[in-house]
XYZ file of C-alpha atoms in Angstrom:
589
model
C 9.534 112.763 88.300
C 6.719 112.051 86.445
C 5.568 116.374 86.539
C 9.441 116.703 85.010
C 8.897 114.282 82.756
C 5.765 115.662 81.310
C 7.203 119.426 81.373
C 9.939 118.251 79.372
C 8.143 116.052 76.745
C 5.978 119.021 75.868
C 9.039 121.097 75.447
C 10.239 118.895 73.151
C 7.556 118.502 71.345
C 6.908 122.473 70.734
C 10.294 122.694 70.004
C 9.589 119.675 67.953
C -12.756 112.218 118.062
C -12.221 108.426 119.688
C -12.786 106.380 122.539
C -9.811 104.601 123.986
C -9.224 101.776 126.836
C -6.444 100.961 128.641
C -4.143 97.806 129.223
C -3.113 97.963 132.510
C -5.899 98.685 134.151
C -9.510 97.051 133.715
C -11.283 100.624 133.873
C -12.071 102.411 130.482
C -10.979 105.783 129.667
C -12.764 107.954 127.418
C -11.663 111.145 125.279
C -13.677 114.263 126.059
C -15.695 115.851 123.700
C -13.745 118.703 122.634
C -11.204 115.871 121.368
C -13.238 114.338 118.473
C -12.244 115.352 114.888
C -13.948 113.144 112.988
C -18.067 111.381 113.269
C -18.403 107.673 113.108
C -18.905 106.156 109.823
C -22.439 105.866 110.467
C -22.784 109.270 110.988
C -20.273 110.414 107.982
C -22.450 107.890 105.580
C -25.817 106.965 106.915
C -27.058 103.834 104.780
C -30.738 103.157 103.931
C -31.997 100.196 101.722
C -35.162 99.606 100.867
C -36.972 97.034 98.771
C -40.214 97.570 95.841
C -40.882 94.548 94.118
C -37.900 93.068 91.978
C -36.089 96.583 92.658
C -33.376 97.680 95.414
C -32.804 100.598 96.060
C -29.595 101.745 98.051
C -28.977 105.057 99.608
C -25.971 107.025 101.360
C -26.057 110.184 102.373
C -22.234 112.189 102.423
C -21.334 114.200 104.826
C -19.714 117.857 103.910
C -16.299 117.446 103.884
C -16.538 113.074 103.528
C -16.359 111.402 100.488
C -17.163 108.151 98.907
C -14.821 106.000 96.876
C -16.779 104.570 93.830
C -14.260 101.820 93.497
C -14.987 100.795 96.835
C -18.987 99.852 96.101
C -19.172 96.081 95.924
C -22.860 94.324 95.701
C -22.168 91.030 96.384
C -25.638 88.798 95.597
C -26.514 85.943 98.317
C -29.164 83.361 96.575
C -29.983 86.114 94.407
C -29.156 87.654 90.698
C -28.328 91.389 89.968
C -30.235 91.732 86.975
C -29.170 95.318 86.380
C -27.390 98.237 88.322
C -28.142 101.480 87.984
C -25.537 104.499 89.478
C -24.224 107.665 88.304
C -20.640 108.531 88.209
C -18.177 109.494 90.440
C -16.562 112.980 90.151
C -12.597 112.242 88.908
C -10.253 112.689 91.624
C -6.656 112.684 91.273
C -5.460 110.726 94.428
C -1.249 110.683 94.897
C -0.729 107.333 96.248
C -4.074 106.044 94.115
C -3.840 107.772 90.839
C -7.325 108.689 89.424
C -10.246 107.712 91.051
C -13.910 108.657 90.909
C -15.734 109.741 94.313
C -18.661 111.098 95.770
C -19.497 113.802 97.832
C -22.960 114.587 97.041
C -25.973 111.808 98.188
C -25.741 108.654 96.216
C -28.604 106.398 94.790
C -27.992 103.193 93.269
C -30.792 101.343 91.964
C -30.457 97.146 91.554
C -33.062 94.769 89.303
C -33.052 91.336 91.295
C -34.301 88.414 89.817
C -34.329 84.352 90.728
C -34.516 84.871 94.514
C -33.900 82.149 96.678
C -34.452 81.533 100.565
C -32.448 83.565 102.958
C -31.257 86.000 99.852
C -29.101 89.059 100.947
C -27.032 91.584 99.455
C -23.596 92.534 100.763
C -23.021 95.890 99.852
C -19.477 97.082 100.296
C -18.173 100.545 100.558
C -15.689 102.547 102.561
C -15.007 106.484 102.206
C -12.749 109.142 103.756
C -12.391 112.503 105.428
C -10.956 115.394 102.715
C -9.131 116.459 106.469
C -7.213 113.193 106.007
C -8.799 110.364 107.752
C -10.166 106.690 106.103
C -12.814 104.142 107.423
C -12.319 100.856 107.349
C -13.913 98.961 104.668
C -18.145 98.598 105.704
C -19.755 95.228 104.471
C -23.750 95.897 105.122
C -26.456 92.765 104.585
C -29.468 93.176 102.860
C -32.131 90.880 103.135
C -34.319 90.380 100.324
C -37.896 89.633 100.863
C -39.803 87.525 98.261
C -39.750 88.944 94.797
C -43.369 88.891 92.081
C -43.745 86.348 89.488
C -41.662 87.524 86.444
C -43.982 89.066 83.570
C -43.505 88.417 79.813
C -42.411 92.313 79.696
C -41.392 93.881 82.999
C -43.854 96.733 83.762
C -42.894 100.242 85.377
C -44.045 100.144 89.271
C -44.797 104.006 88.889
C -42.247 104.608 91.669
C -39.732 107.451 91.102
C -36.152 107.271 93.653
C -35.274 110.393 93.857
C -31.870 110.484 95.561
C -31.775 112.155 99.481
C -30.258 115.289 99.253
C -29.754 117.419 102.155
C -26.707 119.738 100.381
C -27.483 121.606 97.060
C -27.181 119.667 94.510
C -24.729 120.811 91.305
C -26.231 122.082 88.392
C -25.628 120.365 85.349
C -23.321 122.835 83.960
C -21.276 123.543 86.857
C -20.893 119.449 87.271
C -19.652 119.970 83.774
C -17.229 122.983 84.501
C -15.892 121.101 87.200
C -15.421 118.039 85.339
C -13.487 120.049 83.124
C -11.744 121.646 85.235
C -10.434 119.164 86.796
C -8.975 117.183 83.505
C -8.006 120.445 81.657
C -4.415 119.177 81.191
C -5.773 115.903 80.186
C -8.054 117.549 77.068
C -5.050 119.931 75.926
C -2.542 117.390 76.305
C -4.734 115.246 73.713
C -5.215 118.266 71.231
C -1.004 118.873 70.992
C -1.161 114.872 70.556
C -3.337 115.478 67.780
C -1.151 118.115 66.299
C 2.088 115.716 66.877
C 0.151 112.445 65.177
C -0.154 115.068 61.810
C 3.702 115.126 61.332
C 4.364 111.255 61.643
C 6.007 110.254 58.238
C 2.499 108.180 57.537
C 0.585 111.277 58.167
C 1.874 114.436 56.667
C 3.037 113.578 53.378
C -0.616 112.761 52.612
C -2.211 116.212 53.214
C -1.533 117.887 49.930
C -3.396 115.345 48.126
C -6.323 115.141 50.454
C -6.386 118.955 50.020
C -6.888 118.860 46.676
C -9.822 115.740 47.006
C -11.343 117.456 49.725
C -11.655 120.916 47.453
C -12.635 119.063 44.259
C -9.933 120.644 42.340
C -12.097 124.243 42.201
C -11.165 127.695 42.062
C -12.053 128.696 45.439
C -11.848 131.749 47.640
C -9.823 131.348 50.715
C -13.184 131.847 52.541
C -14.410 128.965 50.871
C -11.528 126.729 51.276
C -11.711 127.297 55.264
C -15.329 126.216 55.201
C -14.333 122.836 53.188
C -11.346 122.232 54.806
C -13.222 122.691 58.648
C -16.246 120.683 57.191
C -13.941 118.081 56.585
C -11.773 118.023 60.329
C -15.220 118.348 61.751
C -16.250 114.853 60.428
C -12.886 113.184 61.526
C -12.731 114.736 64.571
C -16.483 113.955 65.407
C -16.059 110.660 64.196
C -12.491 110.476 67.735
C -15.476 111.857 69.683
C -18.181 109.047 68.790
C -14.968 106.508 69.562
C -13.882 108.446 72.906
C -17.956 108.078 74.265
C -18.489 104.884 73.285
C -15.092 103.513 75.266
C -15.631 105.718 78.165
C -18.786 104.637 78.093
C -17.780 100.696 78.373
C -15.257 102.127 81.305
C -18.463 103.480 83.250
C -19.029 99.521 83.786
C -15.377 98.305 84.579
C -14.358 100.562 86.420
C -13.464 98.995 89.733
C -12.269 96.242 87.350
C -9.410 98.579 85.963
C -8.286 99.244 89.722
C -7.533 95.116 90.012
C -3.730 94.530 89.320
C -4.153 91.843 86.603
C -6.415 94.822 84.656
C -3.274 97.173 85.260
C -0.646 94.780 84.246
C -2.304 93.410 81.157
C -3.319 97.365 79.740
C 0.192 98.558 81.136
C 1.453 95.390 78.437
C -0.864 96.647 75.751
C 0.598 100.205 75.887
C 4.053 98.874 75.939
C 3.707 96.710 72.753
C 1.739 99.770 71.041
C 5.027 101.968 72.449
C 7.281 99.289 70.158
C 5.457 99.404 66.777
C 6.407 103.275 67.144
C 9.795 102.453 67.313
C 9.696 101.129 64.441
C 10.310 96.776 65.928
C 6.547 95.786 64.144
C 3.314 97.640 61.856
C 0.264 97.705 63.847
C -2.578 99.200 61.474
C -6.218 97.757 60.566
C -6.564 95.275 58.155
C -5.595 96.285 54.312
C -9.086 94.628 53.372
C -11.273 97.120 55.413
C -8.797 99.697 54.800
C -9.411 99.739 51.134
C -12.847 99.306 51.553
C -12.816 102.646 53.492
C -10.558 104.744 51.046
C -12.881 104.118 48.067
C -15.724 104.508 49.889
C -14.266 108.063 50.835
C -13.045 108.615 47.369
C -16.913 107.700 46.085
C -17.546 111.265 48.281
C -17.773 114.388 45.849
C -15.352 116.719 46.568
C -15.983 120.335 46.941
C -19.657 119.759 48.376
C -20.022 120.385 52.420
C -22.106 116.916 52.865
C -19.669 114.904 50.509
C -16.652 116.425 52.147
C -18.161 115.648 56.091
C -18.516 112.401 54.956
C -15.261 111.998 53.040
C -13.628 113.219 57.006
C -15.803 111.022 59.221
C -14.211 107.635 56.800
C -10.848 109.064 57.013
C -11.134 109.026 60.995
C -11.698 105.432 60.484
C -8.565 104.358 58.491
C -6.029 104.639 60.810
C -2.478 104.255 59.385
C 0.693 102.843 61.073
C 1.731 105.542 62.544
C -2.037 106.792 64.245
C -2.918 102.787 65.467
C -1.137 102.681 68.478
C -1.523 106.426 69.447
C -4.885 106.294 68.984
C -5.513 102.517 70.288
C -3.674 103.930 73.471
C -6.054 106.950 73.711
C -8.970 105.139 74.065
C -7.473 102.636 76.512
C -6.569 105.460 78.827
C -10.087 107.010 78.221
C -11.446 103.660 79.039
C -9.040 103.584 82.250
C -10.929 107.308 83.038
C -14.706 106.313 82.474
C -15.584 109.759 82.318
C -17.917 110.479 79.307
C -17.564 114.091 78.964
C -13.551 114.055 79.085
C -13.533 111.097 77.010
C -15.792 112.876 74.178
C -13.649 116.352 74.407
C -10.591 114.652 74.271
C -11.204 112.320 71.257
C -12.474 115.646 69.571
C -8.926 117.358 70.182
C -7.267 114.526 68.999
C -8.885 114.698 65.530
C -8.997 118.490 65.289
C -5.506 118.620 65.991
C -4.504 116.046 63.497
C -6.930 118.178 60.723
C -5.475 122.274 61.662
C -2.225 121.354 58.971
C -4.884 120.403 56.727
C -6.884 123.514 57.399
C -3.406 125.624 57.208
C -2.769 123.963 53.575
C -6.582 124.987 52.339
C -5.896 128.019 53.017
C -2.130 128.887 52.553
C -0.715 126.437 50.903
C 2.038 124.499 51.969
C 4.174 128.518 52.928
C 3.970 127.664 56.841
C 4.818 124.133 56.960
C 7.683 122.162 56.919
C 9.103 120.298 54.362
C 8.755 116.383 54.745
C 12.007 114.710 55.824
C 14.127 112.200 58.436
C 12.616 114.491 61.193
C 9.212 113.192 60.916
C 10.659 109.480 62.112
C 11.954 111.421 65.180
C 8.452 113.020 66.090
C 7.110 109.149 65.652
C 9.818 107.595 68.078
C 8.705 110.513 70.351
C 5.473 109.420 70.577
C 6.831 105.971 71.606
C 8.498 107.818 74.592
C 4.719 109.401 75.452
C 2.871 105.938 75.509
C 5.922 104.325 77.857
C 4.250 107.038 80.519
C 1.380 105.078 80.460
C 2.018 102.186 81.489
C 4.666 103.241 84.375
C 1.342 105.799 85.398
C -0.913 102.620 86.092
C 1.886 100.596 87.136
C 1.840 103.470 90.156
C -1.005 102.059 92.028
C -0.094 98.465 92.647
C 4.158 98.968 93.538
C 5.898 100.641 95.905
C 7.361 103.766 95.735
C 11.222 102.658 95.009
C 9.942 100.399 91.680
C 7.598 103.886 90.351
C 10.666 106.299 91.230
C 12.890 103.852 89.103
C 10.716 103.176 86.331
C 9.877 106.845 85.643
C 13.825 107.414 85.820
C 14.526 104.589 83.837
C 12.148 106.446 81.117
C 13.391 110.293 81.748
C 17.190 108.340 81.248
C 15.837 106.694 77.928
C 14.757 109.759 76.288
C 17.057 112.453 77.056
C 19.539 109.689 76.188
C 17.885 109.172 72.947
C 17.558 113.147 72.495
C 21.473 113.326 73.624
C 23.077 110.453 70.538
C 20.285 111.624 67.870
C 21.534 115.388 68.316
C 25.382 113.964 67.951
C 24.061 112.756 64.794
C 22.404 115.978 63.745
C 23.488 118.173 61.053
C 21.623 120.954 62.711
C 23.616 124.284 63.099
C 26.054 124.280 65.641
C 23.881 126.787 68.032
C 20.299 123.945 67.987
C 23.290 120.991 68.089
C 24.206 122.538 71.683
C 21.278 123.303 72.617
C 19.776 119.938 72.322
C 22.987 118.653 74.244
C 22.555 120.796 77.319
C 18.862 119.614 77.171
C 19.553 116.327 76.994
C 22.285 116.088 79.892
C 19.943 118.185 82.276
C 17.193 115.874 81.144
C 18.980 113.113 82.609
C 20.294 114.282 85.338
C 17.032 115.565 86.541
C 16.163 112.110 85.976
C 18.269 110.453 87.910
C 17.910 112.807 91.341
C 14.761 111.063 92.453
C 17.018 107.633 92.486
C 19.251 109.074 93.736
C 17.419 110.960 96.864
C 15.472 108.141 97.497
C 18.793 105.611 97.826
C 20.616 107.847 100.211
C 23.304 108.669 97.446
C 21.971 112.609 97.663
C 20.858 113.590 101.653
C 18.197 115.762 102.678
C 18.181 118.142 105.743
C 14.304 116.799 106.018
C 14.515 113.485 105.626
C 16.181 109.625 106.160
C 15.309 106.274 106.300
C 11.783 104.955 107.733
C 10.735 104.850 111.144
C 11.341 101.134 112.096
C 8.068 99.529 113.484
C 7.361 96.397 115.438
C 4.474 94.853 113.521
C 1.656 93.416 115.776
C -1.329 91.389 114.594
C -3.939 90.816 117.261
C -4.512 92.109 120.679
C -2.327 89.384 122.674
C 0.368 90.658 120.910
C -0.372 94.532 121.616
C -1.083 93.510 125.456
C 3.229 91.394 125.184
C 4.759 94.671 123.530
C 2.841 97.329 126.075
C 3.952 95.105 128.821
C 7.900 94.722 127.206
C 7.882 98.498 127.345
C 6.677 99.001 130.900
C 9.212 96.999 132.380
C 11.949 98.884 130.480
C 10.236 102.028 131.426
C 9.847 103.074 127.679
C 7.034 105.192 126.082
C 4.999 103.816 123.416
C 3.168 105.032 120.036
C 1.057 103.108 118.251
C 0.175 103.275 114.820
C -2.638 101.789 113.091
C -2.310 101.254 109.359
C -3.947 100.217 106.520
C -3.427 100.394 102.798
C -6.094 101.616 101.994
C -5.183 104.542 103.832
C -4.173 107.480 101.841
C -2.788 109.558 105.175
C -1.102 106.702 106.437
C 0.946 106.654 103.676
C 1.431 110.836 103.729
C 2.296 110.011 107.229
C 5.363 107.929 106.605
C 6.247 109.859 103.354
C 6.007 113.014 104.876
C 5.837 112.696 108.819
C 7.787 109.771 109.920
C 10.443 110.292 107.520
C 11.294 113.753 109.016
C 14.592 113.858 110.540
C 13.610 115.630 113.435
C 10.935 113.824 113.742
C 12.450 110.310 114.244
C 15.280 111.940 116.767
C 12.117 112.538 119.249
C 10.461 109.144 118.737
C 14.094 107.368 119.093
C 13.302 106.338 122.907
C 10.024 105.440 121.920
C 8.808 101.536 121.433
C 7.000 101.992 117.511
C 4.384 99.421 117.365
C 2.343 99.126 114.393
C -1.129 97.346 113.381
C -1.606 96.558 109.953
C -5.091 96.123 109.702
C -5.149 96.032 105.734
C -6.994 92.544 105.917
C -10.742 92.232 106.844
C -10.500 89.729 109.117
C -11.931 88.558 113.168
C -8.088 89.532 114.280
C -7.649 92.956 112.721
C -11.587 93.917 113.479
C -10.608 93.101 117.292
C -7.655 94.888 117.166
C -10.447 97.966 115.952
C -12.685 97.329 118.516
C -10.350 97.019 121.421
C -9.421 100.537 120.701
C -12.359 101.794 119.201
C -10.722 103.151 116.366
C -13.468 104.976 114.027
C -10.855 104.983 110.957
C -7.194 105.210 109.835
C -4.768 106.946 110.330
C -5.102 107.054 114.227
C -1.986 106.796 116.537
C -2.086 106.178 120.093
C 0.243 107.175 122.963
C 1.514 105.605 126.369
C 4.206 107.047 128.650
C 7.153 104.981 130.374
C 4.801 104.044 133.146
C 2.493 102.579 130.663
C -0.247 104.830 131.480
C -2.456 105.300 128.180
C -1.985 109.727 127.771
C -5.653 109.076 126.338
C -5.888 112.945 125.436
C -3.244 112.723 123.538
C -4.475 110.258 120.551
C -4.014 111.696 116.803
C -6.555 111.084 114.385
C -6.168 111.757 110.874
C -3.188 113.107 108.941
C -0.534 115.795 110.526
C 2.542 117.009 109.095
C 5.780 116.749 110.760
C 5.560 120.482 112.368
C 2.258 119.871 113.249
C 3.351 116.394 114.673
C 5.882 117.534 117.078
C 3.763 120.217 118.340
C 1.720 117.709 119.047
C 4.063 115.804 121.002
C 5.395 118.606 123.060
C 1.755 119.871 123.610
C 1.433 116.606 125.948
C 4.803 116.299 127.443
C 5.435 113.994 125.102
């Protein structure tokens, strides 16, 4: 839904291996070998700390093909105080059940000041990572001791030791880190430049470019040549001036970032984005303060127009006085490049923002006003638009903390707003009759695209591939595992166990994908469905782990109607439902 969504909006907007152990029998059994898929977590992120003077220094190597979550590091000081914390980022990855998250798959340093050490300090460090195969650890809680730390100096001194991080893979140059980076977020950046281009036909906006024109020109008899040059001088400065803003909030995100992953973070910036959505509809004015705003204009008008320097500087003031039409675009830019943390994107797309909102102002220089529309009612509709855009927001962050039925009604809640909005405004068009029914059929498809997630997921529309959820009985310690294997023995009724977690990205692909296979479920309908929830860090779910020895999540274990444990047969990490019922039948199953 929200893919459509997007498609649609731009559209518009150009148009406009384990051990196991059995129950019932004292005797373990082991996997072979050949059966392991995955190392232990000690093995998939060896941990080193070491201590020199007031400094910590913490270390994981990443195994090819594992990756850390950055969200997941937690340094939790014991009669001790983190003075400081020094880390890199996390590459951006775009997780489906998670949304964006940084992670690392390269060696990781982290460096930690301590100060005001007490007896028996420690440091919990927290972390947890995942196989790219499908396949999550539990979360890992290490404790650091700290020794004694020097007498505290008038002006801390260098200890003339370099940590250079352990690096057994080749590290990424800067530039390909860079390209990747990029890569990675190229919607993001482009998406930001046709925002730019959208904010420059708001009603507050385009009027106004005519007479900056002629300010930023000096009223001179200029080549086209030289009007380019004044005009780009100009954009440059406001568009540098996004950039500056997009670093310095990204930069502040680089610190809260596993702050913005907490639900009250979510709900309170999915809140701001909704009241910035309203003052585009027109319900309220948000716009800085007519004081500084004046302040700003005659500063710029001070500028001599017609000179490169006076004109740069005339753009770089004019990026500061936002109107009411740019405040809440812009405000919610920089909260979603906050949400990101990621410098580089952050920077690019604050540039794009600006140039876009300067290239009718460069068209103008250069032109004049021959290739752009006249100013009319249709700039309030590319404003209300933009109120559409920021409602995405909010729904995208609201993704990550509730379930699946609330984010498939909320983005078809939004989808039925728009094309609704789209449908009455073109009733009320006096466009020809050809654009009138075009914008009809639009809008009607619009919402019934809308409204087939809804209805797919509420059984109103079938699939051939999928029904309801399996139905699990829910266990929560081992006495309770040891009554339901027992239960199912005496019926003579095969088992599966399912260990869950959610944390665990391929749990949840297995019941979106796997378990909800109709096919699927008609093989496991004899079966007894048990499932541990081991979410929780606590004694009951760590026994549960250990009874087992389960490495990491998703892992599934099978016994047959005898309530022998088919030890061979055990699934670690994520398989789809093909793959899943080949599975099954490989083992008699």
């Amino acid at each position: 839904m929200r893919t459509i969504f997007l498609i649609l909006t731009l559209l518009i907007s150009a148009l406009s291996p384990l051990q196991a152990q059995k129950f019932d029998n004292s005797s373990p059994s082991v996997f072979a070998p050949s059966q392991e898929r995955f190392v232990t977590v000690d093995e998939a992120f060896p941990f080193l700390a070491y201590q020199q003077g007031n400094q910590l220094t913490l270390s994981w190597e990443v195994k090819p093909g594992y990756y850390l979550y950055q969200q997941r590091l937690k340094f939790d000081p014991q009669q001790v105080r983190i003075v400081s914390t020094n880390m890199r980022n996390g590459e951006p990855h775009h997780d489906e059940f998670f949304g964006d998250v940084n992670i690392y798959t390269t060696p990781l340093q982290v460096t930690l000041e301590l100060a005001d050490a007490g007896e028996n300090a420690e440091i919990q460090v927290g972390y947890q990572g995942c196989a790219e195969e499908g396949f999550c650890y539990p979360p890992e809680v290490r404790h650091v001791p700290i020794a004694p730390l020097p007498a505290p100096t008038a002006a801390p001194k260098s200890t003339g030791v370099t940590f250079q991080p352990l690096q057994k893979t080749v590290p990424q140059t800067e530039q390909n880190r860079l390209a990747n980076s990029l890569g990675e977020n190229l919607w993001t950046v482009v998406l930001f430049l046709f925002l730019g281009i959208g904010l420059a036909f708001t009603p507050c906006v385009f009027p106004m470019y005519p007479i900056v024109t002629s300010i930023v020109l000096g009223q001179k008899d200029l080549s086209k040549k030289q009007a380019f040059g004044l005009a780009l001088i100009y954009v440059q400065g406001m568009a540098l001036t996004y950039t500056l803003l997009g670093l310095v909030v990204a930069s502040a995100g680089l610190q809260f970032q596993a702050a913005l992953q907490s639900p009250v973070v979510l709900i309170t910036l999915s809140l701001l984005f909704i009241l910035l959505s309203l003052s585009m509809f027109g319900l309220y004015t948000i716009q800085m303060p007519a004081s500084l705003q004046t302040y700003l204009n005659n500063l710029s008008q001070r500028q001599s127009g017609g000179r490169q320097l006076g004109v740069f500087v005339m753009g770089a003031i004019s990026g500061l006085v936002c109107s009411p039409c740019t405040t809440a675009p812009l405000s919610g830019a920089l909260l979603y490049v906050a949400q990101t943390g990621d410098l580089m994107v952050g920077g690019i797309a604050l540039y794009l923002l600006g140039f876009g909102m300067g290239i009718p102002l460069i068209m103008i220089a250069v032109f004049g006003q021959t290739f752009l529309p006249k100013s009319g009612p249709w700039m309030e509709k590319i404003k209300v638009l933009f109120g559409f855009i920021l409602l995405a927001a909010p729904i995208f962050l609201l993704e990550r903390i509730v379930s699946e039925s609330w984010s498939t009604a909320l983005w078809a809640l939004l989808g039925v707003s728009l094309f609704l909005w789209i449908f009455l405004t073109s009733l009320r068009s006096a466009a020809s009759t050809l654009r009138k029914t075009f914008l009809l059929v639009l809008s009607l498809s619009g919402i019934a695209l809308s409204l087939t997630p809804v209805a797919l997921y509420s059984g109103i529309i079938t699939s051939s591939s999928e029904s309801a959820a399996l139905s699990f009985v829910r266990i929560h310690n081992v006495d309770e595992l040891r009554q339901q294997l027992a239960q199912a023995k005496a019926s003579q009724q095969p088992v599966m166990l399912d260990f869950y977690a959610d944390w665990c990205v391929a749990c949840k692909e297995f019941e979106k994908y796997t378990f909800s296979d109709h096919t699927v479920q008609q093989k496991l309908a004899n079966y007894r469905l048990i499932q541990a929830d081991v979410t929780a860090d606590n004694a009951q779910n760590k026994a549960l782990l250990d009874e087992l020895n389960v490495l990491g999540l998703p892992t599934i274990s099978f016994w047959n109607a005898s309530g022998k444990r088919i030890t061979e047969a055990r699934i670690t990490g994520f398989m789809s439902a093909d793959e899943f019922l080949e599975h099954l039948t490989s083992y008699a199953l």
